[in-house]
Coordinates of C-alpha atoms in Angstrom, one line a residue:
M184 CA 0.0 0.2 0.0
G185 CA 1.2 3.1 -0.9
Y186 CA 1.2 6.6 1.3
V187 CA -0.6 10.0 -0.2
G188 CA -0.6 13.3 0.7
C189 CA 0.0 17.2 -0.7
H190 CA 1.9 19.6 -0.5
L191 CA 1.6 21.8 3.1
S192 CA 3.0 25.6 4.3
I193 CA 6.4 25.8 6.4
S194 CA 4.5 29.3 7.6
D195 CA 2.0 27.4 10.4
G196 CA 5.4 25.4 11.5
Y197 CA 6.4 21.7 11.6
A198 CA 3.8 20.7 14.3
S199 CA 1.4 21.7 12.8
M200 CA 1.9 20.9 9.4
A201 CA 0.9 17.1 10.6
G202 CA -0.7 18.0 12.3
T203 CA -2.5 19.2 8.7
A204 CA -1.8 16.5 7.6
E205 CA -3.3 14.0 10.0
K206 CA -6.9 16.4 9.3
I207 CA -7.1 15.9 5.9
G208 CA -6.1 12.0 5.3
A209 CA -2.5 12.6 4.8
D210 CA 0.5 9.4 5.8
T211 CA 2.6 11.8 4.6
F212 CA 3.0 15.0 2.7
A213 CA 6.4 17.7 1.1
F214 CA 6.9 21.1 1.8
F215 CA 9.8 23.6 0.8
I216 CA 12.4 23.7 3.4
R217 CA 12.9 27.9 2.9
N218 CA 10.5 30.0 1.2
P219 CA 10.9 28.7 -3.3
R220 CA 12.1 31.4 -4.5
G221 CA 15.3 31.2 -2.1
G222 CA 15.8 33.4 1.7
A223 CA 17.1 31.6 4.8
A224 CA 15.1 28.6 5.9
R225 CA 12.1 27.9 8.5
K226 CA 14.2 26.5 11.0
P227 CA 12.3 25.4 14.6
S228 CA 13.2 25.0 17.8
Q229 CA 14.1 21.7 20.0
E230 CA 10.4 21.8 21.7
E231 CA 8.7 22.6 17.9
L232 CA 10.6 19.6 16.5
A233 CA 10.1 17.5 19.6
Q234 CA 6.3 18.2 18.6
F235 CA 6.1 17.0 14.8
R236 CA 8.3 13.9 15.7
R237 CA 5.7 13.2 17.9
T238 CA 2.8 14.7 15.9
D239 CA 4.1 13.5 12.3
G240 CA 5.0 9.4 13.5
K241 CA 2.9 7.5 11.9
S242 CA 4.0 9.4 8.3
A243 CA 5.4 7.6 5.7
S244 CA 8.8 9.4 5.0
L245 CA 8.3 12.9 3.8
V246 CA 9.2 15.2 0.9
V247 CA 10.9 18.0 1.7
H248 CA 11.1 19.8 -1.2
S249 CA 14.4 22.6 -2.1
A250 CA 13.9 26.7 -3.3
Y251 CA 13.5 26.2 -7.1
T252 CA 16.2 29.0 -6.3
M253 CA 19.0 26.6 -5.5
N254 CA 20.9 25.8 -9.3
L255 CA 24.2 23.7 -9.0
C256 CA 24.7 23.9 -12.5
S257 CA 24.6 28.2 -12.7
D258 CA 27.1 29.6 -15.5
R259 CA 27.7 31.6 -12.4
E260 CA 29.9 30.3 -9.7
D261 CA 28.4 32.8 -7.5
V262 CA 25.1 31.1 -7.5
R263 CA 26.8 27.8 -7.8
R264 CA 29.3 28.3 -4.6
K265 CA 25.5 30.1 -2.5
A266 CA 23.4 27.1 -3.9
I267 CA 26.2 23.9 -2.5
I268 CA 25.3 26.6 1.5
M269 CA 21.9 25.5 1.1
L270 CA 22.1 22.1 0.2
K271 CA 23.9 21.8 3.1
D272 CA 22.2 23.9 5.0
D273 CA 19.5 22.1 4.2
L274 CA 20.9 18.6 4.0
V275 CA 22.3 19.5 8.0
L276 CA 18.7 20.8 9.3
M277 CA 16.9 17.6 7.9
E278 CA 19.2 15.6 9.8
Q279 CA 17.0 16.3 12.8
M280 CA 14.4 14.7 11.8
P281 CA 16.1 11.9 10.8
G282 CA 15.1 8.8 8.0
N283 CA 13.2 11.6 5.1
Y284 CA 13.5 12.4 1.7
Y285 CA 14.7 15.5 -0.1
N286 CA 13.8 16.5 -2.8
F287 CA 15.3 19.2 -6.0
H288 CA 15.0 20.4 -9.4
P289 CA 18.0 19.0 -10.4
G290 CA 19.1 23.3 -12.1
S291 CA 19.5 25.3 -15.7
H292 CA 23.1 24.5 -17.6
M293 CA 22.6 27.8 -19.3
F294 CA 24.0 27.1 -22.3
Q295 CA 27.1 25.8 -20.6
G296 CA 25.8 22.6 -21.9
I297 CA 24.6 19.7 -21.0
Q298 CA 28.1 18.2 -20.1
A299 CA 29.6 21.2 -17.7
G300 CA 25.6 20.7 -15.9
T301 CA 26.5 17.6 -15.0
D302 CA 29.8 17.8 -13.6
F303 CA 28.9 20.2 -11.6
V304 CA 25.1 19.0 -10.0
A305 CA 27.4 15.6 -9.2
D306 CA 30.3 17.8 -7.9
A307 CA 27.9 18.7 -5.6
L308 CA 26.8 16.2 -4.0
N309 CA 30.0 14.5 -3.6
S310 CA 30.6 17.9 -2.2
V311 CA 28.1 17.6 0.5
L312 CA 26.9 14.0 0.7
D313 CA 27.5 12.2 3.6
A314 CA 27.7 8.2 4.9
R315 CA 26.5 8.9 7.9
Q316 CA 23.1 11.4 6.8
S317 CA 19.8 9.3 6.5
T318 CA 18.5 11.9 4.7
V319 CA 18.0 10.3 1.1
V320 CA 18.0 12.9 -1.7
L321 CA 16.2 13.0 -4.7
L322 CA 17.4 14.3 -8.4
E323 CA 13.1 15.1 -9.9
T324 CA 12.3 14.6 -13.7
M325 CA 12.3 17.9 -15.0
A326 CA 9.3 19.5 -18.3
G327 CA 13.0 20.2 -19.7
K328 CA 11.9 24.2 -20.7
G329 CA 15.2 26.5 -22.1
T330 CA 18.7 24.5 -20.8
E331 CA 16.9 22.4 -17.1
L332 CA 18.4 19.2 -17.0
G333 CA 17.2 16.2 -16.5
R334 CA 14.4 16.7 -19.0
N335 CA 15.4 12.8 -19.5
F336 CA 16.5 9.9 -18.0
S337 CA 19.8 9.3 -19.5
E338 CA 20.7 13.3 -18.1
L339 CA 19.7 11.2 -14.2
A340 CA 21.6 8.3 -15.5
A341 CA 24.8 10.5 -16.2
I342 CA 24.5 12.6 -12.6
F343 CA 23.8 9.4 -11.2
S344 CA 26.7 7.8 -12.6
K345 CA 29.3 10.3 -10.8
V346 CA 27.9 10.3 -7.1
V347 CA 30.0 8.2 -4.8
W348 CA 27.2 7.7 -2.3
Q349 CA 24.6 6.0 -5.1
E350 CA 22.3 4.8 -1.7
K351 CA 22.6 8.5 -0.5
I352 CA 20.4 9.3 -4.1
G353 CA 17.0 8.6 -5.5
V354 CA 14.3 10.4 -8.0
C355 CA 11.8 11.7 -7.2
F356 CA 8.5 10.6 -11.1
D357 CA 7.2 13.6 -11.6
T358 CA 3.4 12.4 -13.8
C359 CA 3.6 16.2 -14.9
H360 CA 7.4 16.9 -16.1
V361 CA 7.5 13.1 -17.5
W362 CA 4.0 14.0 -20.1
D363 CA 5.6 17.5 -20.7
A364 CA 8.7 16.2 -21.7
G365 CA 7.9 13.4 -24.1
Y366 CA 7.5 10.6 -21.9
D367 CA 3.5 8.6 -22.7
I368 CA 2.6 7.8 -19.5
R369 CA -1.0 7.8 -20.4
N370 CA -0.9 5.4 -23.5
D371 CA 2.9 3.6 -22.7
L372 CA 3.8 3.9 -19.5
D373 CA 4.9 0.0 -19.2
V374 CA 6.9 1.3 -21.7
V375 CA 8.2 4.6 -20.0
L376 CA 9.1 2.5 -16.3
A377 CA 11.0 0.1 -18.4
A378 CA 12.8 3.0 -19.9
F379 CA 12.9 4.3 -16.9
D380 CA 14.5 0.8 -15.0
S381 CA 16.9 0.1 -18.3
T382 CA 19.0 3.3 -17.4
I383 CA 18.4 4.3 -14.2
G384 CA 17.1 1.4 -12.3
L385 CA 12.9 1.2 -10.3
G386 CA 15.1 0.9 -7.3
R387 CA 16.2 4.2 -6.9
L388 CA 12.6 5.9 -8.5
K389 CA 11.4 6.4 -5.0
A390 CA 8.8 9.0 -4.1
I391 CA 5.9 10.3 -6.5
H392 CA 5.1 14.1 -7.9
L393 CA 1.2 13.0 -8.5
N394 CA 0.1 16.1 -11.1
D395 CA -1.6 17.0 -13.8
S396 CA -0.6 18.9 -17.5
L397 CA -2.2 22.0 -18.8
Y398 CA -0.4 21.3 -22.1
G399 CA 0.1 18.1 -23.5
L400 CA 2.8 15.4 -24.6
G401 CA 6.3 16.6 -24.8
S402 CA 5.0 20.3 -25.0
R403 CA 7.6 21.2 -22.6
K404 CA 6.1 23.6 -20.2
D405 CA 5.6 22.1 -17.2
R406 CA 2.2 23.5 -15.9
H407 CA 0.5 21.6 -13.0
A408 CA -3.4 20.7 -13.2
K409 CA -5.6 19.4 -10.5
L410 CA -6.0 15.3 -10.9
G411 CA -8.1 15.3 -13.6
R412 CA -8.5 18.1 -15.3
G413 CA -5.1 18.2 -17.8
T414 CA -3.9 16.4 -20.3
I415 CA -3.0 13.6 -18.9
G416 CA -6.2 12.6 -17.2
L417 CA -7.9 10.4 -13.9
E418 CA -7.2 7.0 -16.2
A419 CA -3.0 7.7 -16.8
L420 CA -3.2 9.1 -13.3
K421 CA -4.8 6.1 -11.5
R422 CA -2.6 3.4 -13.7
V423 CA 0.8 5.3 -12.4
V424 CA -0.4 4.8 -8.5
T425 CA -1.7 1.9 -8.6
H426 CA 0.9 0.2 -10.9
P427 CA 3.1 -2.8 -9.6
A428 CA 6.7 -1.4 -9.9
L429 CA 5.3 2.0 -8.3
A430 CA 3.9 0.2 -4.9
G431 CA 5.0 1.5 -1.6
K432 CA 6.1 4.5 -3.3
P433 CA 5.3 8.0 -1.4
V434 CA 2.5 10.1 -3.1
I435 CA 2.1 13.5 -3.7
M436 CA 0.0 15.7 -4.8
E437 CA 1.5 20.0 -6.1
T438 CA -1.8 20.4 -7.6
P439 CA -2.9 23.9 -7.3
C440 CA -5.7 22.8 -4.6
N441 CA -7.1 24.3 -1.5
L442 CA -6.4 21.8 2.1
T443 CA -10.6 21.3 0.9
E444 CA -9.8 19.8 -2.5
Y445 CA -6.8 18.6 -1.7
Q446 CA -8.2 16.4 0.7
E447 CA -11.3 15.8 -2.3
E448 CA -8.0 14.5 -4.3
I449 CA -6.5 12.7 -1.5
A450 CA -9.4 10.4 -0.6
M451 CA -9.7 10.0 -4.5
V452 CA -6.0 8.4 -4.9
K453 CA -6.4 6.5 -1.7
G454 CA -9.2 4.7 -2.7
W455 CA -7.5 4.0 -5.7
L456 CA -4.6 2.2 -3.8
Y457 CA -7.2 0.1 -1.2
E458 CA -9.2 -1.2 -5.0
G459 CA -6.3 -2.2 -6.6
G460 CA -5.0 -3.7 -3.1
K461 CA -8.5 -5.7 -2.8

């Protein structure tokens, strides 16, 4: 059985997020560890962390998200340096919530080329990852806007091949992004997952961002839609969630929903999972 949740706001506090997740029926959730556009991380007090651990004790691994501005493969050295500091600081904070996932966008190489971008991201990970950490760092599949890395499985595999601590990294599979990148999960899900397995390995797929898309296959746009309100459709998203190769993965909605709508989406996806488990 999988675990289903959504993105919540850290502005209300760590313990409050865990309580909100419970109220809307989520058994996992995601949040931005700092403002998605950058800025300082929201660092909890020890009392707040203790309450968070008590409240969150029944959840699956959380899928915490980095800031969008963390670009490890920028063409500017100062931006790369700041991104590495941000990554290092975030992982230190993650160790106060042990055993969770830290998800990030590989970044944009800014016309330096895929090889240069790959090297920068791998070097950054090698400078920060530690054999003792409990956090697994997830690279997200991307839609391929502009010079984004991760628009296909081969680009992620190239980064993986250069990372020393292989057991500390994995992939977050975003349905909107892979669709927009040109992978037909609506009509050829088995083919897409086979391609992922042969290129990266399904054992590295640790979490799912479940999103519909406002745009068509291969659009490279990255515009999320509510489940069933986009071009992928409910039946295709249901097949993703209930696919045997993806069983047990935490499923996070990043759809443009309020809490009531998230509660409805969570209940629907859990219904798919329970139905599939009969």
